[in-house]
PDB file of N, CA, C and O and ligand atoms in Angstrom:
ATOM      1  N   MET C 165      17.692 120.162 103.815  1.00  0.00           N
ATOM      2  CA  MET C 165      18.765 120.637 102.928  1.00  0.00           C
ATOM      3  C   MET C 165      18.275 120.615 101.489  1.00  0.00           C
ATOM      4  O   MET C 165      17.712 119.639 101.036  1.00  0.00           O
ATOM      5  N   THR C 166      18.511 121.718 100.786  1.00  0.00           N
ATOM      6  CA  THR C 166      18.072 121.838  99.400  1.00  0.00           C
ATOM      7  C   THR C 166      19.283 122.139  98.519  1.00  0.00           C
ATOM      8  O   THR C 166      20.151 122.912  98.898  1.00  0.00           O
ATOM      9  N   THR C 167      19.336 121.502  97.366  1.00  0.00           N
ATOM     10  CA  THR C 167      20.375 121.824  96.384  1.00  0.00           C
ATOM     11  C   THR C 167      19.701 122.326  95.117  1.00  0.00           C
ATOM     12  O   THR C 167      18.802 121.684  94.588  1.00  0.00           O
ATOM     13  N   ILE C 168      20.138 123.514  94.671  1.00  0.00           N
ATOM     14  CA  ILE C 168      19.593 124.072  93.442  1.00  0.00           C
ATOM     15  C   ILE C 168      20.746 124.429  92.523  1.00  0.00           C
ATOM     16  O   ILE C 168      21.864 124.678  92.971  1.00  0.00           O
ATOM     17  N   THR C 169      20.460 124.448  91.240  1.00  0.00           N
ATOM     18  CA  THR C 169      21.463 124.854  90.255  1.00  0.00           C
ATOM     19  C   THR C 169      20.892 125.993  89.426  1.00  0.00           C
ATOM     20  O   THR C 169      19.846 125.836  88.809  1.00  0.00           O
ATOM     21  N   TYR C 170      21.592 127.109  89.442  1.00  0.00           N
ATOM     22  CA  TYR C 170      21.152 128.280  88.691  1.00  0.00           C
ATOM     23  C   TYR C 170      22.047 128.495  87.492  1.00  0.00           C
ATOM     24  O   TYR C 170      23.236 128.186  87.516  1.00  0.00           O
ATOM     25  N   ASN C 171      21.454 129.081  86.467  1.00  0.00           N
ATOM     26  CA  ASN C 171      22.194 129.503  85.293  1.00  0.00           C
ATOM     27  C   ASN C 171      22.559 130.978  85.495  1.00  0.00           C
ATOM     28  O   ASN C 171      21.668 131.811  85.649  1.00  0.00           O
ATOM     29  N   VAL C 172      23.867 131.276  85.535  1.00  0.00           N
ATOM     30  CA  VAL C 172      24.321 132.654  85.761  1.00  0.00           C
ATOM     31  C   VAL C 172      25.294 133.037  84.650  1.00  0.00           C
ATOM     32  O   VAL C 172      26.520 132.925  84.804  1.00  0.00           O
ATOM     33  N   PRO C 173      24.774 133.480  83.509  1.00  0.00           N
ATOM     34  CA  PRO C 173      25.621 133.732  82.335  1.00  0.00           C
ATOM     35  C   PRO C 173      26.586 134.897  82.488  1.00  0.00           C
ATOM     36  O   PRO C 173      27.524 135.019  81.696  1.00  0.00           O
ATOM     37  N   ALA C 174      26.383 135.765  83.485  1.00  0.00           N
ATOM     38  CA  ALA C 174      27.281 136.919  83.641  1.00  0.00           C
ATOM     39  C   ALA C 174      28.674 136.529  84.143  1.00  0.00           C
ATOM     40  O   ALA C 174      29.584 137.343  84.118  1.00  0.00           O
ATOM     41  N   MET C 175      28.849 135.289  84.579  1.00  0.00           N
ATOM     42  CA  MET C 175      30.181 134.859  85.047  1.00  0.00           C
ATOM     43  C   MET C 175      31.063 134.600  83.818  1.00  0.00           C
ATOM     44  O   MET C 175      30.733 133.779  82.977  1.00  0.00           O
ATOM     45  N   HIS C 176      32.177 135.331  83.746  1.00  0.00           N
ATOM     46  CA  HIS C 176      33.003 135.205  82.547  1.00  0.00           C
ATOM     47  C   HIS C 176      34.480 134.958  82.820  1.00  0.00           C
ATOM     48  O   HIS C 176      35.275 134.862  81.895  1.00  0.00           O
ATOM     49  N   CYS C 177      34.889 134.887  84.088  1.00  0.00           N
ATOM     50  CA  CYS C 177      36.295 134.589  84.368  1.00  0.00           C
ATOM     51  C   CYS C 177      36.433 134.041  85.790  1.00  0.00           C
ATOM     52  O   CYS C 177      35.458 133.986  86.540  1.00  0.00           O
ATOM     53  N   GLY C 178      37.640 133.701  86.148  1.00  0.00           N
ATOM     54  CA  GLY C 178      37.878 133.116  87.458  1.00  0.00           C
ATOM     55  C   GLY C 178      37.534 134.050  88.598  1.00  0.00           C
ATOM     56  O   GLY C 178      37.119 133.614  89.672  1.00  0.00           O
ATOM     57  N   HIS C 179      37.670 135.346  88.342  1.00  0.00           N
ATOM     58  CA  HIS C 179      37.329 136.317  89.368  1.00  0.00           C
ATOM     59  C   HIS C 179      35.827 136.284  89.670  1.00  0.00           C
ATOM     60  O   HIS C 179      35.408 136.362  90.824  1.00  0.00           O
ATOM     61  N   CYS C 180      35.028 136.176  88.620  1.00  0.00           N
ATOM     62  CA  CYS C 180      33.570 136.078  88.790  1.00  0.00           C
ATOM     63  C   CYS C 180      33.223 134.845  89.622  1.00  0.00           C
ATOM     64  O   CYS C 180      32.383 134.903  90.522  1.00  0.00           O
ATOM     65  N   ILE C 181      33.852 133.730  89.281  1.00  0.00           N
ATOM     66  CA  ILE C 181      33.591 132.474  89.992  1.00  0.00           C
ATOM     67  C   ILE C 181      33.900 132.659  91.474  1.00  0.00           C
ATOM     68  O   ILE C 181      33.113 132.288  92.350  1.00  0.00           O
ATOM     69  N   HIS C 182      35.043 133.262  91.748  1.00  0.00           N
ATOM     70  CA  HIS C 182      35.468 133.489  93.126  1.00  0.00           C
ATOM     71  C   HIS C 182      34.477 134.390  93.861  1.00  0.00           C
ATOM     72  O   HIS C 182      34.094 134.123  94.990  1.00  0.00           O
ATOM     73  N   THR C 183      34.069 135.481  93.202  1.00  0.00           N
ATOM     74  CA  THR C 183      33.143 136.440  93.820  1.00  0.00           C
ATOM     75  C   THR C 183      31.813 135.768  94.149  1.00  0.00           C
ATOM     76  O   THR C 183      31.286 135.903  95.257  1.00  0.00           O
ATOM     77  N   VAL C 184      31.269 135.043  93.186  1.00  0.00           N
ATOM     78  CA  VAL C 184      29.978 134.374  93.394  1.00  0.00           C
ATOM     79  C   VAL C 184      30.086 133.358  94.540  1.00  0.00           C
ATOM     80  O   VAL C 184      29.245 133.335  95.446  1.00  0.00           O
ATOM     81  N   GLU C 185      31.133 132.552  94.521  1.00  0.00           N
ATOM     82  CA  GLU C 185      31.268 131.526  95.562  1.00  0.00           C
ATOM     83  C   GLU C 185      31.432 132.161  96.940  1.00  0.00           C
ATOM     84  O   GLU C 185      30.861 131.706  97.924  1.00  0.00           O
ATOM     85  N   MET C 186      32.211 133.253  96.998  1.00  0.00           N
ATOM     86  CA  MET C 186      32.460 133.900  98.275  1.00  0.00           C
ATOM     87  C   MET C 186      31.210 134.594  98.812  1.00  0.00           C
ATOM     88  O   MET C 186      30.842 134.412  99.972  1.00  0.00           O
ATOM     89  N   GLU C 187      30.561 135.371  97.955  1.00  0.00           N
ATOM     90  CA  GLU C 187      29.395 136.154  98.398  1.00  0.00           C
ATOM     91  C   GLU C 187      28.231 135.242  98.793  1.00  0.00           C
ATOM     92  O   GLU C 187      27.611 135.440  99.827  1.00  0.00           O
ATOM     93  N   VAL C 188      27.926 134.274  97.948  1.00  0.00           N
ATOM     94  CA  VAL C 188      26.807 133.376  98.271  1.00  0.00           C
ATOM     95  C   VAL C 188      27.172 132.521  99.487  1.00  0.00           C
ATOM     96  O   VAL C 188      26.335 132.263 100.349  1.00  0.00           O
ATOM     97  N   GLY C 189      28.438 132.137  99.578  1.00  0.00           N
ATOM     98  CA  GLY C 189      28.893 131.319 100.702  1.00  0.00           C
ATOM     99  C   GLY C 189      28.772 132.022 102.043  1.00  0.00           C
ATOM    100  O   GLY C 189      28.701 131.364 103.087  1.00  0.00           O
ATOM    101  N   GLU C 190      28.720 133.352 102.019  1.00  0.00           N
ATOM    102  CA  GLU C 190      28.600 134.111 103.266  1.00  0.00           C
ATOM    103  C   GLU C 190      27.158 134.229 103.755  1.00  0.00           C
ATOM    104  O   GLU C 190      26.922 134.658 104.870  1.00  0.00           O
ATOM    105  N   LEU C 191      26.200 133.864 102.908  1.00  0.00           N
ATOM    106  CA  LEU C 191      24.788 133.897 103.337  1.00  0.00           C
ATOM    107  C   LEU C 191      24.580 132.847 104.422  1.00  0.00           C
ATOM    108  O   LEU C 191      24.988 131.692 104.262  1.00  0.00           O
ATOM    109  N   GLN C 192      23.919 133.261 105.485  1.00  0.00           N
ATOM    110  CA  GLN C 192      23.674 132.332 106.578  1.00  0.00           C
ATOM    111  C   GLN C 192      22.766 131.198 106.114  1.00  0.00           C
ATOM    112  O   GLN C 192      21.722 131.441 105.517  1.00  0.00           O
ATOM    113  N   GLY C 193      23.188 129.976 106.334  1.00  0.00           N
ATOM    114  CA  GLY C 193      22.391 128.813 105.949  1.00  0.00           C
ATOM    115  C   GLY C 193      22.930 128.124 104.707  1.00  0.00           C
ATOM    116  O   GLY C 193      22.572 126.983 104.423  1.00  0.00           O
ATOM    117  N   VAL C 194      23.803 128.805 103.955  1.00  0.00           N
ATOM    118  CA  VAL C 194      24.367 128.201 102.751  1.00  0.00           C
ATOM    119  C   VAL C 194      25.485 127.244 103.147  1.00  0.00           C
ATOM    120  O   VAL C 194      26.407 127.608 103.883  1.00  0.00           O
ATOM    121  N   GLN C 195      25.376 126.005 102.696  1.00  0.00           N
ATOM    122  CA  GLN C 195      26.351 124.971 103.066  1.00  0.00           C
ATOM    123  C   GLN C 195      27.491 124.875 102.054  1.00  0.00           C
ATOM    124  O   GLN C 195      28.633 124.677 102.436  1.00  0.00           O
ATOM    125  N   SER C 196      27.150 124.975 100.776  1.00  0.00           N
ATOM    126  CA  SER C 196      28.209 124.896  99.773  1.00  0.00           C
ATOM    127  C   SER C 196      27.789 125.613  98.496  1.00  0.00           C
ATOM    128  O   SER C 196      26.600 125.712  98.184  1.00  0.00           O
ATOM    129  N   VAL C 197      28.788 126.139  97.796  1.00  0.00           N
ATOM    130  CA  VAL C 197      28.565 126.840  96.529  1.00  0.00           C
ATOM    131  C   VAL C 197      29.617 126.357  95.549  1.00  0.00           C
ATOM    132  O   VAL C 197      30.813 126.415  95.839  1.00  0.00           O
ATOM    133  N   LYS C 198      29.164 125.875  94.405  1.00  0.00           N
ATOM    134  CA  LYS C 198      30.103 125.475  93.366  1.00  0.00           C
ATOM    135  C   LYS C 198      29.726 126.185  92.077  1.00  0.00           C
ATOM    136  O   LYS C 198      28.683 125.937  91.490  1.00  0.00           O
ATOM    137  N   ALA C 199      30.594 127.106  91.650  1.00  0.00           N
ATOM    138  CA  ALA C 199      30.335 127.829  90.409  1.00  0.00           C
ATOM    139  C   ALA C 199      31.229 127.255  89.318  1.00  0.00           C
ATOM    140  O   ALA C 199      32.396 126.952  89.553  1.00  0.00           O
ATOM    141  N   ASP C 200      30.676 127.100  88.126  1.00  0.00           N
ATOM    142  CA  ASP C 200      31.434 126.527  87.016  1.00  0.00           C
ATOM    143  C   ASP C 200      31.479 127.504  85.851  1.00  0.00           C
ATOM    144  O   ASP C 200      30.444 127.925  85.335  1.00  0.00           O
ATOM    145  N   LEU C 201      32.701 127.846  85.467  1.00  0.00           N
ATOM    146  CA  LEU C 201      32.892 128.856  84.422  1.00  0.00           C
ATOM    147  C   LEU C 201      32.449 128.360  83.048  1.00  0.00           C
ATOM    148  O   LEU C 201      31.844 129.102  82.276  1.00  0.00           O
ATOM    149  N   ASP C 202      32.744 127.122  82.728  1.00  0.00           N
ATOM    150  CA  ASP C 202      32.431 126.597  81.393  1.00  0.00           C
ATOM    151  C   ASP C 202      30.927 126.508  81.141  1.00  0.00           C
ATOM    152  O   ASP C 202      30.452 126.857  80.069  1.00  0.00           O
ATOM    153  N   THR C 203      30.206 126.055  82.143  1.00  0.00           N
ATOM    154  CA  THR C 203      28.759 125.852  81.948  1.00  0.00           C
ATOM    155  C   THR C 203      27.939 127.038  82.444  1.00  0.00           C
ATOM    156  O   THR C 203      26.733 127.083  82.221  1.00  0.00           O
ATOM    157  N   LYS C 204      28.590 127.991  83.157  1.00  0.00           N
ATOM    158  CA  LYS C 204      27.900 129.162  83.746  1.00  0.00           C
ATOM    159  C   LYS C 204      26.839 128.741  84.759  1.00  0.00           C
ATOM    160  O   LYS C 204      25.809 129.387  84.887  1.00  0.00           O
ATOM    161  N   LYS C 205      27.090 127.646  85.425  1.00  0.00           N
ATOM    162  CA  LYS C 205      26.131 127.162  86.403  1.00  0.00           C
ATOM    163  C   LYS C 205      26.671 127.319  87.814  1.00  0.00           C
ATOM    164  O   LYS C 205      27.874 127.208  88.040  1.00  0.00           O
ATOM    165  N   VAL C 206      25.750 127.569  88.740  1.00  0.00           N
ATOM    166  CA  VAL C 206      26.115 127.663  90.154  1.00  0.00           C
ATOM    167  C   VAL C 206      25.244 126.692  90.933  1.00  0.00           C
ATOM    168  O   VAL C 206      24.014 126.798  90.903  1.00  0.00           O
ATOM    169  N   GLU C 207      25.887 125.750  91.582  1.00  0.00           N
ATOM    170  CA  GLU C 207      25.165 124.779  92.387  1.00  0.00           C
ATOM    171  C   GLU C 207      25.287 125.168  93.853  1.00  0.00           C
ATOM    172  O   GLU C 207      26.392 125.343  94.371  1.00  0.00           O
ATOM    173  N   ILE C 208      24.137 125.340  94.483  1.00  0.00           N
ATOM    174  CA  ILE C 208      24.105 125.834  95.859  1.00  0.00           C
ATOM    175  C   ILE C 208      23.316 124.880  96.737  1.00  0.00           C
ATOM    176  O   ILE C 208      22.187 124.512  96.408  1.00  0.00           O
ATOM    177  N   THR C 209      23.929 124.488  97.850  1.00  0.00           N
ATOM    178  CA  THR C 209      23.239 123.666  98.844  1.00  0.00           C
ATOM    179  C   THR C 209      22.998 124.525 100.066  1.00  0.00           C
ATOM    180  O   THR C 209      23.918 125.170 100.565  1.00  0.00           O
ATOM    181  N   PHE C 210      21.745 124.552 100.520  1.00  0.00           N
ATOM    182  CA  PHE C 210      21.419 125.459 101.625  1.00  0.00           C
ATOM    183  C   PHE C 210      20.297 124.919 102.505  1.00  0.00           C
ATOM    184  O   PHE C 210      19.574 123.999 102.139  1.00  0.00           O
ATOM    185  N   ASP C 211      20.194 125.530 103.654  1.00  0.00           N
ATOM    186  CA  ASP C 211      19.159 125.270 104.643  1.00  0.00           C
ATOM    187  C   ASP C 211      18.653 126.625 105.121  1.00  0.00           C
ATOM    188  O   ASP C 211      19.305 127.643 104.903  1.00  0.00           O
ATOM    189  N   ALA C 212      17.528 126.652 105.829  1.00  0.00           N
ATOM    190  CA  ALA C 212      17.078 127.897 106.461  1.00  0.00           C
ATOM    191  C   ALA C 212      18.182 128.387 107.394  1.00  0.00           C
ATOM    192  O   ALA C 212      18.888 127.556 107.976  1.00  0.00           O
ATOM    193  N   PRO C 213      18.365 129.702 107.539  1.00  0.00           N
ATOM    194  CA  PRO C 213      17.518 130.792 107.048  1.00  0.00           C
ATOM    195  C   PRO C 213      17.755 131.195 105.590  1.00  0.00           C
ATOM    196  O   PRO C 213      17.116 132.136 105.125  1.00  0.00           O
ATOM    197  N   ALA C 214      18.645 130.537 104.884  1.00  0.00           N
ATOM    198  CA  ALA C 214      18.815 130.872 103.467  1.00  0.00           C
ATOM    199  C   ALA C 214      17.577 130.407 102.699  1.00  0.00           C
ATOM    200  O   ALA C 214      16.902 129.468 103.112  1.00  0.00           O
ATOM    201  N   SER C 215      17.301 131.072 101.585  1.00  0.00           N
ATOM    202  CA  SER C 215      16.163 130.693 100.747  1.00  0.00           C
ATOM    203  C   SER C 215      16.504 131.018  99.305  1.00  0.00           C
ATOM    204  O   SER C 215      17.423 131.802  99.042  1.00  0.00           O
ATOM    205  N   GLU C 216      15.762 130.434  98.389  1.00  0.00           N
ATOM    206  CA  GLU C 216      15.977 130.741  96.969  1.00  0.00           C
ATOM    207  C   GLU C 216      15.857 132.234  96.721  1.00  0.00           C
ATOM    208  O   GLU C 216      16.620 132.820  95.957  1.00  0.00           O
ATOM    209  N   GLU C 217      14.858 132.844  97.385  1.00  0.00           N
ATOM    210  CA  GLU C 217      14.619 134.270  97.199  1.00  0.00           C
ATOM    211  C   GLU C 217      15.837 135.087  97.636  1.00  0.00           C
ATOM    212  O   GLU C 217      16.286 135.987  96.934  1.00  0.00           O
ATOM    213  N   LYS C 218      16.378 134.760  98.804  1.00  0.00           N
ATOM    214  CA  LYS C 218      17.546 135.502  99.316  1.00  0.00           C
ATOM    215  C   LYS C 218      18.760 135.316  98.416  1.00  0.00           C
ATOM    216  O   LYS C 218      19.524 136.246  98.167  1.00  0.00           O
ATOM    217  N   ILE C 219      18.946 134.095  97.934  1.00  0.00           N
ATOM    218  CA  ILE C 219      20.095 133.817  97.075  1.00  0.00           C
ATOM    219  C   ILE C 219      19.973 134.583  95.758  1.00  0.00           C
ATOM    220  O   ILE C 219      20.917 135.211  95.292  1.00  0.00           O
ATOM    221  N   LYS C 220      18.779 134.560  95.181  1.00  0.00           N
ATOM    222  CA  LYS C 220      18.569 135.262  93.910  1.00  0.00           C
ATOM    223  C   LYS C 220      18.715 136.776  94.076  1.00  0.00           C
ATOM    224  O   LYS C 220      19.275 137.448  93.210  1.00  0.00           O
ATOM    225  N   THR C 221      18.216 137.287  95.189  1.00  0.00           N
ATOM    226  CA  THR C 221      18.334 138.718  95.458  1.00  0.00           C
ATOM    227  C   THR C 221      19.802 139.113  95.586  1.00  0.00           C
ATOM    228  O   THR C 221      20.252 140.101  95.009  1.00  0.00           O
ATOM    229  N   LEU C 222      20.559 138.303  96.327  1.00  0.00           N
ATOM    230  CA  LEU C 222      21.982 138.586  96.506  1.00  0.00           C
ATOM    231  C   LEU C 222      22.720 138.569  95.170  1.00  0.00           C
ATOM    232  O   LEU C 222      23.499 139.477  94.861  1.00  0.00           O
ATOM    233  N   LEU C 223      22.473 137.558  94.366  1.00  0.00           N
ATOM    234  CA  LEU C 223      23.161 137.462  93.079  1.00  0.00           C
ATOM    235  C   LEU C 223      22.821 138.643  92.177  1.00  0.00           C
ATOM    236  O   LEU C 223      23.691 139.147  91.455  1.00  0.00           O
ATOM    237  N   ALA C 224      21.585 139.112  92.237  1.00  0.00           N
ATOM    238  CA  ALA C 224      21.202 140.283  91.445  1.00  0.00           C
ATOM    239  C   ALA C 224      21.943 141.517  91.948  1.00  0.00           C
ATOM    240  O   ALA C 224      22.428 142.333  91.158  1.00  0.00           O
ATOM    241  N   GLU C 225      22.070 141.638  93.266  1.00  0.00           N
ATOM    242  CA  GLU C 225      22.743 142.793  93.867  1.00  0.00           C
ATOM    243  C   GLU C 225      24.215 142.867  93.485  1.00  0.00           C
ATOM    244  O   GLU C 225      24.767 143.945  93.328  1.00  0.00           O
ATOM    245  N   ILE C 226      24.872 141.723  93.369  1.00  0.00           N
ATOM    246  CA  ILE C 226      26.302 141.736  93.031  1.00  0.00           C
ATOM    247  C   ILE C 226      26.519 141.629  91.513  1.00  0.00           C
ATOM    248  O   ILE C 226      27.616 141.317  91.055  1.00  0.00           O
ATOM    249  N   GLU C 227      25.452 141.863  90.746  1.00  0.00           N
ATOM    250  CA  GLU C 227      25.532 141.944  89.285  1.00  0.00           C
ATOM    251  C   GLU C 227      25.772 140.598  88.607  1.00  0.00           C
ATOM    252  O   GLU C 227      26.326 140.539  87.503  1.00  0.00           O
ATOM    253  N   TYR C 228      25.336 139.532  89.267  1.00  0.00           N
ATOM    254  CA  TYR C 228      25.344 138.221  88.627  1.00  0.00           C
ATOM    255  C   TYR C 228      23.934 137.645  88.664  1.00  0.00           C
ATOM    256  O   TYR C 228      23.673 136.659  89.373  1.00  0.00           O
ATOM    257  N   PRO C 229      23.017 138.260  87.922  1.00  0.00           N
ATOM    258  CA  PRO C 229      21.614 137.826  88.012  1.00  0.00           C
ATOM    259  C   PRO C 229      21.404 136.395  87.527  1.00  0.00           C
ATOM    260  O   PRO C 229      22.054 135.937  86.588  1.00  0.00           O
ATOM    261  N   VAL C 230      20.498 135.734  88.203  1.00  0.00           N
ATOM    262  CA  VAL C 230      20.113 134.374  87.814  1.00  0.00           C
ATOM    263  C   VAL C 230      19.228 134.455  86.580  1.00  0.00           C
ATOM    264  O   VAL C 230      18.258 135.201  86.548  1.00  0.00           O
ATOM    265  N   GLU C 231      19.588 133.718  85.532  1.00  0.00           N
ATOM    266  CA  GLU C 231      18.806 133.753  84.305  1.00  0.00           C
ATOM    267  C   GLU C 231      17.933 132.522  84.153  1.00  0.00           C
ATOM    268  O   GLU C 231      17.186 132.395  83.202  1.00  0.00           O
ATOM    269  N   GLY C 232      18.068 131.609  85.045  1.00  0.00           N
ATOM    270  CA  GLY C 232      17.251 130.401  84.921  1.00  0.00           C
ATOM    271  C   GLY C 232      17.631 129.401  85.979  1.00  0.00           C
ATOM    272  O   GLY C 232      18.723 129.430  86.525  1.00  0.00           O
ATOM    273  N   LEU C 233      16.682 128.528  86.253  1.00  0.00           N
ATOM    274  CA  LEU C 233      16.893 127.480  87.246  1.00  0.00           C
ATOM    275  C   LEU C 233      16.993 126.161  86.499  1.00  0.00           C
ATOM    276  O   LEU C 233      16.157 125.857  85.657  1.00  0.00           O
ATOM    277  N   ILE C 234      18.044 125.433  86.783  1.00  0.00           N
ATOM    278  CA  ILE C 234      18.168 124.112  86.195  1.00  0.00           C
ATOM    279  C   ILE C 234      17.645 123.121  87.233  1.00  0.00           C
ATOM    280  O   ILE C 234      18.233 122.964  88.296  1.00  0.00           O
ATOM    281  N   THR C 235      16.534 122.538  86.946  1.00  0.00           N
ATOM    282  CA  THR C 235      15.932 121.644  87.944  1.00  0.00           C
ATOM    283  C   THR C 235      16.613 120.285  87.904  1.00  0.00           C
ATOM    284  O   THR C 235      17.044 119.823  86.854  1.00  0.00           O
ATOM    285  N   LEU C 236      16.690 119.706  89.066  1.00  0.00           N
ATOM    286  CA  LEU C 236      17.368 118.404  89.158  1.00  0.00           C
ATOM    287  C   LEU C 236      16.344 117.282  89.118  1.00  0.00           C
ATOM    288  O   LEU C 236      15.221 117.447  89.510  1.00  0.00           O
TER     289      LEU C 236
HETATM  290 CU1   CU M 172      34.933 137.851  85.592  1.00  0.00          CU
END
């Protein structure tokens, strides 16, 4: 199990938070998604078959590109 935190500055309202949590949450292998509007951070816990690459690709596709990784 891996937990990563991404910086996603394109999130600007509750709808964005909902969309990001729902879309990423539907990726197979993703255990939990917590998006925070104030900090623009998304914390994702996942296992295979999900991967950082798949998560980043998905976020780019739904117009919420990852701008940085906050390492823990
Ligand atoms: Cu929004």
